[in-house]
Tab-separated table of C-alpha atoms in Angstrom:
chain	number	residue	atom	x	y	z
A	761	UNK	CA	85.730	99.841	102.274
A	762	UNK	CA	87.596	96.470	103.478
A	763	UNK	CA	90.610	95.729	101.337
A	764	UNK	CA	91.791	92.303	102.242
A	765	UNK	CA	95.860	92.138	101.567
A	766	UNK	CA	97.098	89.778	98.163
A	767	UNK	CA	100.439	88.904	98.688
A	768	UNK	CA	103.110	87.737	95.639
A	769	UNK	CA	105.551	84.794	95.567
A	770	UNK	CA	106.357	84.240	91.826
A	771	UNK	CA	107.985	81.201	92.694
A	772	UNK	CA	104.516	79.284	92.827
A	773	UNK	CA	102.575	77.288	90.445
A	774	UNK	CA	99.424	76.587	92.189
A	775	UNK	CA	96.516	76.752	89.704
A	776	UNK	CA	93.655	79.078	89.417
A	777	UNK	CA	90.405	79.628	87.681
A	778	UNK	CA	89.634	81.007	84.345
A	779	UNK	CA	87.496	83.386	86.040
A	780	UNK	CA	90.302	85.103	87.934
A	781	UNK	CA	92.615	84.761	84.559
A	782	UNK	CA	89.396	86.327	83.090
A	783	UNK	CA	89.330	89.168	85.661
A	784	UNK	CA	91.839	91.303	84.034
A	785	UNK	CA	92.442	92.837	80.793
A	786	UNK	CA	95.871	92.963	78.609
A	787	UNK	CA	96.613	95.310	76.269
A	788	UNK	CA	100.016	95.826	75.100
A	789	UNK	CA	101.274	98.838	72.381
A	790	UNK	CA	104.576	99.539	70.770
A	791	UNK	CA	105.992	102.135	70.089
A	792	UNK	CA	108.958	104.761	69.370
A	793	UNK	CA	111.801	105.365	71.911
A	794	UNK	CA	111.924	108.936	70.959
A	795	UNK	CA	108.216	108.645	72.302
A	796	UNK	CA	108.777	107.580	75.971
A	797	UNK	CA	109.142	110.764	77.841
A	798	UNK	CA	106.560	112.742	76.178
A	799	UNK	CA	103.984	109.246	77.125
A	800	UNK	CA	105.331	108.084	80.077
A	801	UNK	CA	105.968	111.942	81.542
A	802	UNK	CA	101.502	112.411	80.952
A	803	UNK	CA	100.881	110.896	83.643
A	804	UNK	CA	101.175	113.138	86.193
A	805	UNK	CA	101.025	112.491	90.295
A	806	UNK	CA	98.169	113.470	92.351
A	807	UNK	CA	100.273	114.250	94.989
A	808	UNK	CA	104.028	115.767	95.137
A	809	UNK	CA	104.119	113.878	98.181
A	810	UNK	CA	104.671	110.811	98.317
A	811	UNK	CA	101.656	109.409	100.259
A	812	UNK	CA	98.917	112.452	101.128
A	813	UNK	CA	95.785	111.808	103.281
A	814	UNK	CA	93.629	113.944	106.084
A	815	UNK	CA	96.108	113.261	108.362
A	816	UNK	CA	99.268	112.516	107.107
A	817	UNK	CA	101.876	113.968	104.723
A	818	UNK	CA	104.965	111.263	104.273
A	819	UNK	CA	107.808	111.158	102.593
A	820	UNK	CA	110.113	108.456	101.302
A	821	UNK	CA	113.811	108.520	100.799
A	822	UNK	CA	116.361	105.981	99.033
A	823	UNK	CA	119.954	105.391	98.600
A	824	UNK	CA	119.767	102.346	97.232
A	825	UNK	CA	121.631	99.242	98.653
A	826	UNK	CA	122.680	101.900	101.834
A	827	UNK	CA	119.084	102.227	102.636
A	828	UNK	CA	115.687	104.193	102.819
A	829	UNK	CA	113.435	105.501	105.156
A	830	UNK	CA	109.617	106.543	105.081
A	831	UNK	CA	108.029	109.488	106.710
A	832	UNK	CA	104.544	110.094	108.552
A	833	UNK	CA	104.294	113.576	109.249
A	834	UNK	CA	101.098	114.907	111.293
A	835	UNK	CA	99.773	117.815	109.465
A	836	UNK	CA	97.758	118.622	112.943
A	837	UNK	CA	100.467	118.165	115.280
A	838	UNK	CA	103.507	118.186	113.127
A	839	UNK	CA	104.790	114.939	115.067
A	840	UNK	CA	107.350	113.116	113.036
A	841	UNK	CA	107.025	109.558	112.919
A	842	UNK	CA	109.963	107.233	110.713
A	843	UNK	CA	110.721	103.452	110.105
A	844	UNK	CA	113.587	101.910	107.742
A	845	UNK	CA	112.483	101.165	104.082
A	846	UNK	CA	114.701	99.920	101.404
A	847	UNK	CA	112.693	101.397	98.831
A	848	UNK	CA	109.548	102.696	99.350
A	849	UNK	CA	107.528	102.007	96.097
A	850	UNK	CA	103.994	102.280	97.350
A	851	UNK	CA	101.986	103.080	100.105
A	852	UNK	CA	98.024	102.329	100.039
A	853	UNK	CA	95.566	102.512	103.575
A	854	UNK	CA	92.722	100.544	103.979
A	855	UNK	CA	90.743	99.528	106.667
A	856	UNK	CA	92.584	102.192	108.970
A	857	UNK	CA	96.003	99.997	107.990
A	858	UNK	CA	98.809	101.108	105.874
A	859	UNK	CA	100.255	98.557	103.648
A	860	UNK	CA	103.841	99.661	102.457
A	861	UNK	CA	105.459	97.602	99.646
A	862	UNK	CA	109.482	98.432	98.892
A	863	UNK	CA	111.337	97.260	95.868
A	864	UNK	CA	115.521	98.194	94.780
A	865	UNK	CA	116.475	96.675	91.640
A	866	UNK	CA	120.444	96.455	93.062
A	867	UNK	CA	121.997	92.612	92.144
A	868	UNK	CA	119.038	90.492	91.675
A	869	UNK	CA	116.632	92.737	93.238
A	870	UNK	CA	114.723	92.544	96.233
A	871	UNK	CA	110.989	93.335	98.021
A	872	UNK	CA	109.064	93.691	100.769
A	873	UNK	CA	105.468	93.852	101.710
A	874	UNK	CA	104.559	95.571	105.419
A	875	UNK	CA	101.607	96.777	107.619
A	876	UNK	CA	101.483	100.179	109.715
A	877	UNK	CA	98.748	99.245	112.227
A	878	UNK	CA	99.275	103.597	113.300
A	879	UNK	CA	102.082	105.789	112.019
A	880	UNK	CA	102.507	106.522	115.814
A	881	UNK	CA	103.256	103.247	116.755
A	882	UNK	CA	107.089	104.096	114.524
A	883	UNK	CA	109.839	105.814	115.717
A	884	UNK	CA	109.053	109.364	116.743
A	885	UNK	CA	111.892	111.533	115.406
A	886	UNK	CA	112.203	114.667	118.295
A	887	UNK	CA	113.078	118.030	117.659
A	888	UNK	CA	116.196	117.676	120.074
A	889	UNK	CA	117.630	114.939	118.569
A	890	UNK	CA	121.329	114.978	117.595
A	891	UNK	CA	122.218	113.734	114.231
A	892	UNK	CA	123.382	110.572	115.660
A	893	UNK	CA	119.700	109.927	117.310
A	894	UNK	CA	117.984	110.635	113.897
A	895	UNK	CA	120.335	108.356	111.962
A	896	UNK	CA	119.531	105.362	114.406
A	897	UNK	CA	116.093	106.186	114.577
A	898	UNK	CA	115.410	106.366	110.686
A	899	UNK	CA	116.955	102.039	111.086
A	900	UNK	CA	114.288	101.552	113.260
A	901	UNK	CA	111.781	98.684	111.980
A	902	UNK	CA	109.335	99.294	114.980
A	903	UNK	CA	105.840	99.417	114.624
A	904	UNK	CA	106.357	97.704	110.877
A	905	UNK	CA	104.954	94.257	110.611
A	906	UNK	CA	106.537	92.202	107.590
A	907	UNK	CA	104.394	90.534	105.736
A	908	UNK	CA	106.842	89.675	102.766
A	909	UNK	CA	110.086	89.812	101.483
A	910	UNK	CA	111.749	88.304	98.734
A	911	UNK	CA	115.545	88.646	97.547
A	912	UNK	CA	115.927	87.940	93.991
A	913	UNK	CA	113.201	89.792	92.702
A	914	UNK	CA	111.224	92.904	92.327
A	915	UNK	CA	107.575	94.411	93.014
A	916	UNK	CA	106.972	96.969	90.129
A	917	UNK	CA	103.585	97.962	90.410
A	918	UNK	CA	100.731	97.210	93.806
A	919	UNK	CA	97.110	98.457	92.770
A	920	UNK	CA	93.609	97.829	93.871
A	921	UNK	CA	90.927	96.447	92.466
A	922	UNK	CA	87.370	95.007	93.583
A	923	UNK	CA	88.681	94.808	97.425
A	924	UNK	CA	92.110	93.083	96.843
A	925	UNK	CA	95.478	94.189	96.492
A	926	UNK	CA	97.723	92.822	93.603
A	927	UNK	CA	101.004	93.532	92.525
A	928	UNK	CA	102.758	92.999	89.508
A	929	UNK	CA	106.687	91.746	90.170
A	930	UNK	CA	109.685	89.727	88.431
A	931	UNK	CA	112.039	87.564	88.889
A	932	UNK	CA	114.564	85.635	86.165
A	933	UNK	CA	111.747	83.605	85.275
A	934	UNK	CA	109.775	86.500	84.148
A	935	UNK	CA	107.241	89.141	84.682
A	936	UNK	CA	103.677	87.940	86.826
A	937	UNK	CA	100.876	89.226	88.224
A	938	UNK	CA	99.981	87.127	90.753
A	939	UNK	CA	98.106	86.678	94.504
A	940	UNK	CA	97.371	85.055	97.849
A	941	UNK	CA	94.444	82.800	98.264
A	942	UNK	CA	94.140	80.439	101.407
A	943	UNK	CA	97.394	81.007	102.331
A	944	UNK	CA	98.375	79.782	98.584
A	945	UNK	CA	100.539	81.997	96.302
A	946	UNK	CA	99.090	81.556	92.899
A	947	UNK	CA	100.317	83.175	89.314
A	948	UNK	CA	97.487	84.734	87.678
A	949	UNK	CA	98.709	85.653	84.523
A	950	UNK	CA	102.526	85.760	83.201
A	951	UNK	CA	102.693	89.698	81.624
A	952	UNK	CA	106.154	89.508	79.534
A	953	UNK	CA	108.623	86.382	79.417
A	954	UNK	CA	111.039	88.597	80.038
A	955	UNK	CA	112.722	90.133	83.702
A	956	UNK	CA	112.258	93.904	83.907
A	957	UNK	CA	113.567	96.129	86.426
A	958	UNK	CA	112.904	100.247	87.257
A	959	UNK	CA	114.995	102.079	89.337
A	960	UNK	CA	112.168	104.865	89.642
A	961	UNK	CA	111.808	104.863	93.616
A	962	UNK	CA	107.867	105.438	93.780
A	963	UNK	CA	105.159	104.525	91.019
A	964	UNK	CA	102.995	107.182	90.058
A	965	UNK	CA	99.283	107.227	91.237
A	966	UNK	CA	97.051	109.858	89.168
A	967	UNK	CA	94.150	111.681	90.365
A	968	UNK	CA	92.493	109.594	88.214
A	969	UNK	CA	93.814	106.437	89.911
A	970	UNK	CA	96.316	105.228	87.118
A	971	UNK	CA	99.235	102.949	88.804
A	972	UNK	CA	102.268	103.452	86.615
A	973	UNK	CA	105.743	102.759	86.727
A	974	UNK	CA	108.319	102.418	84.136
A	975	UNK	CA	110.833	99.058	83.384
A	976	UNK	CA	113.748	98.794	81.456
A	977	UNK	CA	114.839	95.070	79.446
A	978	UNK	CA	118.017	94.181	78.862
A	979	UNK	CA	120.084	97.140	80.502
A	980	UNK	CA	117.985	99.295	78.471
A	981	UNK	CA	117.572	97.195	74.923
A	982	UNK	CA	113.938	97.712	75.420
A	983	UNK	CA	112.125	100.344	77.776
A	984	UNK	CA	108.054	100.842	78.628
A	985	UNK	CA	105.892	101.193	81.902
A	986	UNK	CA	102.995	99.390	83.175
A	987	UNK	CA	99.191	101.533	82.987
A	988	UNK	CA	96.670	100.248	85.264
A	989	UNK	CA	93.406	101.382	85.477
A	990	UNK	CA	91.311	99.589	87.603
A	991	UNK	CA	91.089	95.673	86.067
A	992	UNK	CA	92.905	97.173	82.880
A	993	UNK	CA	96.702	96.588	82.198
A	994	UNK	CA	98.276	98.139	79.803
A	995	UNK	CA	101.578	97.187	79.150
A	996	UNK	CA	103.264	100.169	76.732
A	997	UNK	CA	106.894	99.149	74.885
A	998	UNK	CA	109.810	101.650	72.960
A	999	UNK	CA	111.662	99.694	70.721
């Protein structure tokens, strides 16, 4: 299945349809703190990998303003292949293409949207190499292609649905989902009037396809997380 790339720029105000405001579904719930973990901590991972396919097992890593790197294993070969990443958040293929999306909620925040054309085409880490090899090679941005990147705000959740990618980000002005159309970036629908942040490195993806990540408002004043289930978001709050 072709999955053609949406892109987000919440700084934009180009209009669009009803039908694509029409194409998703909010529902909001709120709720006890004291009930956060028990909901948020259901949803379990389909993988304890970060990304897992035929091929591949790969890894992520963050420390935060210092850095991150992601991690294409070969499970055939067991060929190590990095690239720089400050944070992983997401990693979806499609159409034989990786499309890696990083988000750190340090200062204002910041983003990033990239393709991986073929893990190999990163920096291969070699079983010979000294320390000093693998800590220049893991600042390597080869074989990434940026396709975004955004300082002053963050990408919480990327999902598909019906053959596009969307994400859901914010910024000071507030919380969007939004897209990419003719080299337009539109705001479908504004989610909460409010900035949220997560420090959670990776969202979770169930085995029942459920994006989720959790937010915080207000240093904590208010905490939920973000269910989507294919054209469904549900946005869950602890007060």
């Amino acid at each position: 299945m072709r999955l053609s790339l949406i892109f987000i720029l919440i700084f934009c105000f180009q209009p669009v349809s009803s039908q694509e405001k029409d194409l998703f579904k909010l529902e909001f719930t709120t709720n006890e703190k004291s009930d956060f973990e028990t909901d948020y901590s259901s949803f379990k991972r389909k993988s304890e990998h970060f990304y897992e396919d035929e091929t591949y097992i790969v890894k992520d890593s963050c420390r935060g303003e210092f850095g991150g790197v992601i991690e294409f294993r070969n499970k055939d070969t067991d060929r190590v292949f990095v690239a720089k990443a400050t944070c992983p958040s997401s990693l979806i293929k499609t159409n034989s293409k990786f499309y890696l999306t990083t988000s750190l909620a340090h200062l204002s925040g910041s983003s990033g949207i990239y393709e991986i054309n073929d893990p190999k085409e990163l920096t291969e880490l070699k079983v010979n190499d000294s320390e000093k090899d693998k800590f220049f090679k893991k600042k390597s941005d080869s074989g990434l292609k940026e396709l975004y990147r955004n300082i002053g705000g963050t990408i919480l959740v990327s999902f598909p649905y019906q053959d596009k990618l969307y994400f859901i980000t914010s910024n000071k002005d507030g919380t969007y989902l939004t897209q990419q159309i003719d080299s337009k970036f539109i705001k479908i629908k504004k989610l909460l009037d409010d900035k949220v942040y997560t420090y959670e490195t990776g969202i979770k993806i169930t085995d029942k396809d459920h994006y989720v990540n959790n937010f915080q408002i207000g240093y904590g004043k208010e905490i939920g997380f973000f269910d989507i289930k294919d054209n469904v978001i549900r946005i869950n709050l602890y007060k």
